[in-house]
Each structure stands twice: as structure tokens, then as C-alpha cells.
XYZ file of N, CA and C in Angstrom:
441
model
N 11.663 16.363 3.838
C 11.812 14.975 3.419
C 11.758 14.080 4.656
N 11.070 13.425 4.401
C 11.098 12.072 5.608
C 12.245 10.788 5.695
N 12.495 10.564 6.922
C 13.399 9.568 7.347
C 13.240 8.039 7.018
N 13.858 7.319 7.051
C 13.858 5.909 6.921
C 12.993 5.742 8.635
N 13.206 6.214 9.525
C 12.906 6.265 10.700
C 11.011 6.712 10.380
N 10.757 7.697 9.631
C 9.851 8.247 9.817
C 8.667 7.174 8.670
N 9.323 6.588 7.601
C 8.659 5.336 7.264
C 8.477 4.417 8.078
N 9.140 3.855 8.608
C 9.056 2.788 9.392
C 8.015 2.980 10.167
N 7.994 4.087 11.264
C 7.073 4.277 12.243
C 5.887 4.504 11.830
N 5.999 4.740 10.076
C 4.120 4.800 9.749
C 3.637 3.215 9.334
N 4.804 2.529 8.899
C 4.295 1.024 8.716
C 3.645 0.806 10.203
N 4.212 0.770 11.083
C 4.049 0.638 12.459
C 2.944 0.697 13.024
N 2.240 2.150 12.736
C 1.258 2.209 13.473
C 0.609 1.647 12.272
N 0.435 1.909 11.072
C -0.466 1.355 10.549
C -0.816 -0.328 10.752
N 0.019 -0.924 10.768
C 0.175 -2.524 11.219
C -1.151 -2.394 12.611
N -0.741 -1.521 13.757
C -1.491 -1.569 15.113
C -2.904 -1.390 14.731
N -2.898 -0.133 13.798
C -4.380 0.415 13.397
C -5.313 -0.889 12.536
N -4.643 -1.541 11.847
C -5.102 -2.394 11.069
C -5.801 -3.897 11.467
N -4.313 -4.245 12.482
C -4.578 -5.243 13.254
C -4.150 -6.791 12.432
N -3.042 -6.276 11.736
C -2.237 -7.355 10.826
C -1.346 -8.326 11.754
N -0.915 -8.718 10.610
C 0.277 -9.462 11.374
C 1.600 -8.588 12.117
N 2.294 -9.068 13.168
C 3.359 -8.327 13.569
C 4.295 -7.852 12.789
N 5.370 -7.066 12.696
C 6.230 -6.510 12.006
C 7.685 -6.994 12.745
N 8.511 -7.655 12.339
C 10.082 -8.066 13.016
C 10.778 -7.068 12.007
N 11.632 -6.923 12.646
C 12.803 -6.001 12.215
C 12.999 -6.255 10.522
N 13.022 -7.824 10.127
C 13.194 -8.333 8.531
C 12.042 -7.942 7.986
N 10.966 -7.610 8.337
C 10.079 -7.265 7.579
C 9.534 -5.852 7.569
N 10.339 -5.141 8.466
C 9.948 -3.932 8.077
C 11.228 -3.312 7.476
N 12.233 -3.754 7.286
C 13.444 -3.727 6.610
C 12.505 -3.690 5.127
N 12.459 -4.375 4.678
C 11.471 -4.832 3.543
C 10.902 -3.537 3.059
N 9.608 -4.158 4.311
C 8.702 -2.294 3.376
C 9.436 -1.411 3.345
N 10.206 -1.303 4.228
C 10.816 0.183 4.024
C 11.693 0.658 2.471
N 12.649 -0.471 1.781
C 12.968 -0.789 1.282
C 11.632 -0.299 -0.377
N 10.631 -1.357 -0.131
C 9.626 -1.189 -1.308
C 9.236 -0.043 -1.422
N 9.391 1.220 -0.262
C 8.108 2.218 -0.359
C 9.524 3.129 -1.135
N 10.485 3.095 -0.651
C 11.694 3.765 -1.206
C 11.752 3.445 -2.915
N 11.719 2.107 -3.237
C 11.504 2.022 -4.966
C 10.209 2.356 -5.558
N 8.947 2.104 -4.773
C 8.238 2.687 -5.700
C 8.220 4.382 -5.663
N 8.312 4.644 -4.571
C 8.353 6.246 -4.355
C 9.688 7.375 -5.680
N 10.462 6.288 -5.742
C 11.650 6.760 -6.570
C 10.869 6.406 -8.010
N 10.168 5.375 -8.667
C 9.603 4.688 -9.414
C 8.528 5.983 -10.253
N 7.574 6.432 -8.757
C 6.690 7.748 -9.066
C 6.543 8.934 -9.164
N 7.759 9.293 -8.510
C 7.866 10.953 -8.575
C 9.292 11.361 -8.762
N 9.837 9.793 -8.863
C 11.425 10.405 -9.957
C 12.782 11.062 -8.528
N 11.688 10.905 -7.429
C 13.069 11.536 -6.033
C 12.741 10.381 -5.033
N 13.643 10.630 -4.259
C 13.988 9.657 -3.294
C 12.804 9.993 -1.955
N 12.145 9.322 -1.388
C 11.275 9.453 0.017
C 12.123 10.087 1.292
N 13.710 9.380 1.038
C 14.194 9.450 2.203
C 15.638 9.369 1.665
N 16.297 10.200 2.509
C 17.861 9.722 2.466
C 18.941 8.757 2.447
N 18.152 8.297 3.739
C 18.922 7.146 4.235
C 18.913 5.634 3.137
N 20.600 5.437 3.341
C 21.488 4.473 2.224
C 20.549 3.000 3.096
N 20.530 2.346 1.751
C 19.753 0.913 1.602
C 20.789 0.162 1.208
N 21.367 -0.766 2.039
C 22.086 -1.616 1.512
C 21.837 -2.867 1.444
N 22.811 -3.925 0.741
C 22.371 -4.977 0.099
C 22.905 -6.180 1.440
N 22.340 -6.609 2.061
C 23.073 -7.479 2.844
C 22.325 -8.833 2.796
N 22.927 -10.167 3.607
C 22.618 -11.188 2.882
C 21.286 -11.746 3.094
N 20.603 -11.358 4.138
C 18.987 -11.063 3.906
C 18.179 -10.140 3.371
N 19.027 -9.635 2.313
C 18.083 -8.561 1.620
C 18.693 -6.974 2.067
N 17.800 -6.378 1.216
C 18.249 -4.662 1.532
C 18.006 -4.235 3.405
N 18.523 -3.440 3.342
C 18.753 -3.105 5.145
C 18.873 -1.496 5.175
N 18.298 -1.018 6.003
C 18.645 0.518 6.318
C 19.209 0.347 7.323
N 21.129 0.776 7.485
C 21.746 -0.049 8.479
C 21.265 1.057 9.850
N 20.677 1.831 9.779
C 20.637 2.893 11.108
C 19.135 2.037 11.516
N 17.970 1.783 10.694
C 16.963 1.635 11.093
C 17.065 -0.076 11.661
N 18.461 -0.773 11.253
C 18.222 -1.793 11.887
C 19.040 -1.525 13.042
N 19.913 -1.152 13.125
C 20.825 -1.223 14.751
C 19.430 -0.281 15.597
N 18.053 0.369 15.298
C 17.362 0.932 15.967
C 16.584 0.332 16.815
N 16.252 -1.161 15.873
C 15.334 -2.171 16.283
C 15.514 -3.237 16.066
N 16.872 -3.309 16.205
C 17.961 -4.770 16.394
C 17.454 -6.069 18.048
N 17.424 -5.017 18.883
C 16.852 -5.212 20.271
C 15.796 -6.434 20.089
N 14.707 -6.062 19.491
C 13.480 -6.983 18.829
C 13.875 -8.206 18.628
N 14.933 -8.469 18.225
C 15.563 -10.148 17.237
C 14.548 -9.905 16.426
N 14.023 -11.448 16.219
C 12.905 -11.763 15.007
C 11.354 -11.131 15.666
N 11.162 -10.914 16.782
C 10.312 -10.808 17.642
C 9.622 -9.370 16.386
N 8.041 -8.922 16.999
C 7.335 -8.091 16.520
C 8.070 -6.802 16.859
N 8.397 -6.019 16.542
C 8.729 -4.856 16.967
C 7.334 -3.314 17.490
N 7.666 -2.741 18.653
C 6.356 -2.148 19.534
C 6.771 -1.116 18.522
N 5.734 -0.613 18.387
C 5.133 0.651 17.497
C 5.339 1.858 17.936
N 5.444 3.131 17.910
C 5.453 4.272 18.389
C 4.282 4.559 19.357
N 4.338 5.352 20.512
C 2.828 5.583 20.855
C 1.989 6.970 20.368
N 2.659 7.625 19.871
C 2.068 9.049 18.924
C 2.859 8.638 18.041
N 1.851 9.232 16.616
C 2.780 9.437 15.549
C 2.114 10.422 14.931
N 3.190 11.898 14.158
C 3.186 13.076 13.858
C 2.421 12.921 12.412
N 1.387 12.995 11.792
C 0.822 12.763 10.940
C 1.116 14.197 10.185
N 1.361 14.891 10.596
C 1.475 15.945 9.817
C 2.791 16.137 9.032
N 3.850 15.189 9.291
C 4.984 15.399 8.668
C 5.110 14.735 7.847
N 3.539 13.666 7.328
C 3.753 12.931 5.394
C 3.008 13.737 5.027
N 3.200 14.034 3.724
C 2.171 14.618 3.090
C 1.630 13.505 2.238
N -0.109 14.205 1.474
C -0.917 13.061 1.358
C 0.022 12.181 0.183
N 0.723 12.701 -0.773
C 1.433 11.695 -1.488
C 2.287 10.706 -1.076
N 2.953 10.954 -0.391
C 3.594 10.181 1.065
C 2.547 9.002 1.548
N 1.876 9.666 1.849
C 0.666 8.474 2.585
C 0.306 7.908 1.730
N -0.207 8.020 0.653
C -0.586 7.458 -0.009
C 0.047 5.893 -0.841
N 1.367 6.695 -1.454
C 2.642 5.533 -1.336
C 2.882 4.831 0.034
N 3.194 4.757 0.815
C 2.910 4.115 2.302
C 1.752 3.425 2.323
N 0.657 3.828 2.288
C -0.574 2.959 2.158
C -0.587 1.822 1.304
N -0.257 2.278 0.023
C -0.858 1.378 -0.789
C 0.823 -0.070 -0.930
N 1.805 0.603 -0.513
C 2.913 -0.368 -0.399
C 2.572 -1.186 0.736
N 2.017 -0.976 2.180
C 1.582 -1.609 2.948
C 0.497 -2.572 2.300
N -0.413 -2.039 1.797
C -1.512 -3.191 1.283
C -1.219 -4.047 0.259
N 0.371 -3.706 -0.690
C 0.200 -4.697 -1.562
C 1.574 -5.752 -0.850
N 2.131 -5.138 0.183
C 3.412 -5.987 0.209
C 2.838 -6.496 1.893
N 2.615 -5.858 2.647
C 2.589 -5.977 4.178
C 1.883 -7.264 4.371
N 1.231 -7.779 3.448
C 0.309 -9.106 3.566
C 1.440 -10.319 3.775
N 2.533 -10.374 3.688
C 3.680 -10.744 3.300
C 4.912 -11.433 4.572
N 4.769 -12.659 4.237
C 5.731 -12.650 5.971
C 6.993 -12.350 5.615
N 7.777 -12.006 6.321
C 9.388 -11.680 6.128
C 10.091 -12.734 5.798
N 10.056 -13.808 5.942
C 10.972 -15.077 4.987
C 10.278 -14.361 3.579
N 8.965 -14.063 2.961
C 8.880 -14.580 1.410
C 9.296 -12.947 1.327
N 9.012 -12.047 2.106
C 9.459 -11.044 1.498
C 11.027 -10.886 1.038
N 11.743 -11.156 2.191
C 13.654 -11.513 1.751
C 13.681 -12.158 0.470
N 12.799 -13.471 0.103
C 12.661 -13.967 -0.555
C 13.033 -12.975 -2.125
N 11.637 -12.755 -2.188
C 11.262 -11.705 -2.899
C 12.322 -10.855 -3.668
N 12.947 -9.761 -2.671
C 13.923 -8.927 -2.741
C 15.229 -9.979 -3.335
N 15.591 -10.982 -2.907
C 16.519 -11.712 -3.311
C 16.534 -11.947 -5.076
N 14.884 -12.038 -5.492
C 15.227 -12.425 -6.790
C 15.148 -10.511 -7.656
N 15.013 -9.747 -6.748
C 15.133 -8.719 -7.469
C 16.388 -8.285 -7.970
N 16.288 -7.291 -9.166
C 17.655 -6.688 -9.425
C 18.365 -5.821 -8.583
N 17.743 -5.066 -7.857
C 18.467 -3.940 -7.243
C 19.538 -4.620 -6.566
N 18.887 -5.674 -5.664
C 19.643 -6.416 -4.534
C 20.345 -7.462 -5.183
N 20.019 -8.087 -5.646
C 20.733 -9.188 -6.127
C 22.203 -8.119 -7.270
N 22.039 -7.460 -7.843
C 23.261 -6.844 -8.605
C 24.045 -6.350 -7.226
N 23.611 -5.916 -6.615
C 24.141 -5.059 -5.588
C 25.404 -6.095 -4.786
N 24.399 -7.427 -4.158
C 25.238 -8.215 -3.207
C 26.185 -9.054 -4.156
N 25.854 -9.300 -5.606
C 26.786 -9.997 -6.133
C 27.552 -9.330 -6.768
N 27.827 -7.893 -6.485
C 29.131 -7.135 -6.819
C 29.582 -6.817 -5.160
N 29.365 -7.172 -4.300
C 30.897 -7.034 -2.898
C 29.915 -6.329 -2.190
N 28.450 -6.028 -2.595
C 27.228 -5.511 -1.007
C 27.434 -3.973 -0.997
N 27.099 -3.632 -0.372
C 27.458 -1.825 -0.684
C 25.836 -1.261 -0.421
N 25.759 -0.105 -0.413
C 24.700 0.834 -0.905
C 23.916 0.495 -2.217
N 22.474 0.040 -2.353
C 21.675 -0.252 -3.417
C 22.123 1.130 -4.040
N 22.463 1.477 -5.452
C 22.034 2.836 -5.775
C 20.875 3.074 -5.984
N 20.102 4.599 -5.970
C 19.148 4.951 -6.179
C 18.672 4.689 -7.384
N 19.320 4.542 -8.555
C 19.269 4.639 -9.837
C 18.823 3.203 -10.645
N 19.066 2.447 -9.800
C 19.359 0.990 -10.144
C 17.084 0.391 -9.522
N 17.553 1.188 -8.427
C 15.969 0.718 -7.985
C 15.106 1.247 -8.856
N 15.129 3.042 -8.989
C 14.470 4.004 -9.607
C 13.892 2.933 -10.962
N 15.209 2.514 -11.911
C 14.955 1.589 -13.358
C 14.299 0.281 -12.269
N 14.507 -0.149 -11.777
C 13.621 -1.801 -11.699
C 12.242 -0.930 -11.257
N 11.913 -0.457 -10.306
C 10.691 -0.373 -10.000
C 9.734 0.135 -11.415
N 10.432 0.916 -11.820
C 9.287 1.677 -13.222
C 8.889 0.111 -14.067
N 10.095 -0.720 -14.151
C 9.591 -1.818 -15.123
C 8.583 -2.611 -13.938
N 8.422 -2.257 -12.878
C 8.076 -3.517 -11.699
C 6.393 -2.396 -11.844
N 6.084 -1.314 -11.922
C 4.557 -1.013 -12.007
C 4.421 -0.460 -13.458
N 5.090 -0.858 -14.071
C 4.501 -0.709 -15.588
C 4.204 -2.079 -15.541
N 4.236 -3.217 -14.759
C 3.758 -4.216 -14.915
C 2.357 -4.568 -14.602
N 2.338 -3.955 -13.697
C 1.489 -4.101 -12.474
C -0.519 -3.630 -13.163
């Protein structure tokens, strides 16, 4: 199973490979966040372990932000190798296609975004805590049965 760490660093390079806009700490908070609900959304398990919590800019992986806290709002530098062999293609694939539909996205509208969702919004207006898995798992299925 892959890390919140080990998402991030594929948004990362993919951002470099692509040649998008920069990535700040709030916005890769974000994807990381989306690839975790739809991934729970499609194959019914979690991508990654690591607890998503609800804080007042949106969901947060609190390890992946004290990682790349350093950054402030600034772009955050990318890995200089990254182990391609440790996603598998379903992995990538979710990663890919969450990058192309959300990564277009600056980090104000993405917080945005997440703010009017359920996961987060139930979450911070019961006292903040850990999103549960369960809570995303149900919004995302209604969020690409839409789609």
C-alpha cells in the first residue's frame, strides 16, 4: 500500500513532467485528499493509511503537511527520482486521471471546493478530527456516479 507521502511525490513529479502550474503545500493537500476519495469511491479500500483531517482550510494529511510546511504558500520542489515501480497501474491510473480533472485547479478554489463538500464540512462542523473513511467512501460514489 502506498503512503500519503508516496501520493504526493507522484502529483509532484507529474506537475514537473507536465509543466503545470506549481503545487503549494494547500494544493497538494487537496489532491492528495481527492485521489484518497475517489480511490476509496473505486475499489472500495483505502490508497493509503494515513488519517485526513478536517482543518479550517480543508482536509490535511497532518504528517504530509509538517513535511512540506517549510514551502509556506510557495511551490513545493519535487522529488529528484521517483520509484515508479511502487504504484501499480491502477494506482496510476487514479493519480492520473485525479491530477487531470482536479490539478487544473488553484488551491484557494480547490479549499474552496472541499469546503462545500460533505466529508469536510460534516467533519469540521462536528469539533475537526479525522475525515472517516466511510463518510468519503459514500460522498465520492455519489460524486462519480455523477460525473
Amino acid at each position: 500500500m502506498l503512503s500519503a507521502k508516496n501520493v504526493a511525490e507522484y502529483f509532484l513529479v507529474s506537475n514537473d513532467e507536465e509543466g503545470r502550474d506549481l503545487i503549494s503545500n494547500l494544493k497538494l493537500q487537496k489532491l492528495v485528499y481527492y485521489a484518497q476519495g475517489v480511490y476509496l469511491a473505486l475499489y472500495n479500500t483505502p490508497l493509503f493509511n494515513d488519517p485526513i483531517e478536517a482543518w479550517t482550510h480543508g482536509p490535511v494529511v497532518p504528517d504530509l503537511y509538517h513535511e512540506y510546511k517549510k514551502f509556506g504558500d510557495q511551490a513545493i520542489d519535487g522529488p529528484a527520482n521517483i520509484d515508479y515501480t511502487k504504484y501499480s497501474q491502477q494506482e496510476r491510473d487514479v493519480l492520473d486521471d485525479v491530477y487531470s480533472c482536479f490539478g487544473q485547479f488553484s488551491a484557494w478554489k480547490l479549499r474552496d471546493m472541499t469546503h462545500e463538500e460533505r466529508p469536510w464540512k460534516d467533519t469540521y462542523n462536528n469539533g475537526g478530527g479525522v475525515i472517516p473513511l466511510a463518510t468519503m467512501k459514500e460522498y465520492f460514489m455519489t460524486f462519480l456516479q455523477h460525473d
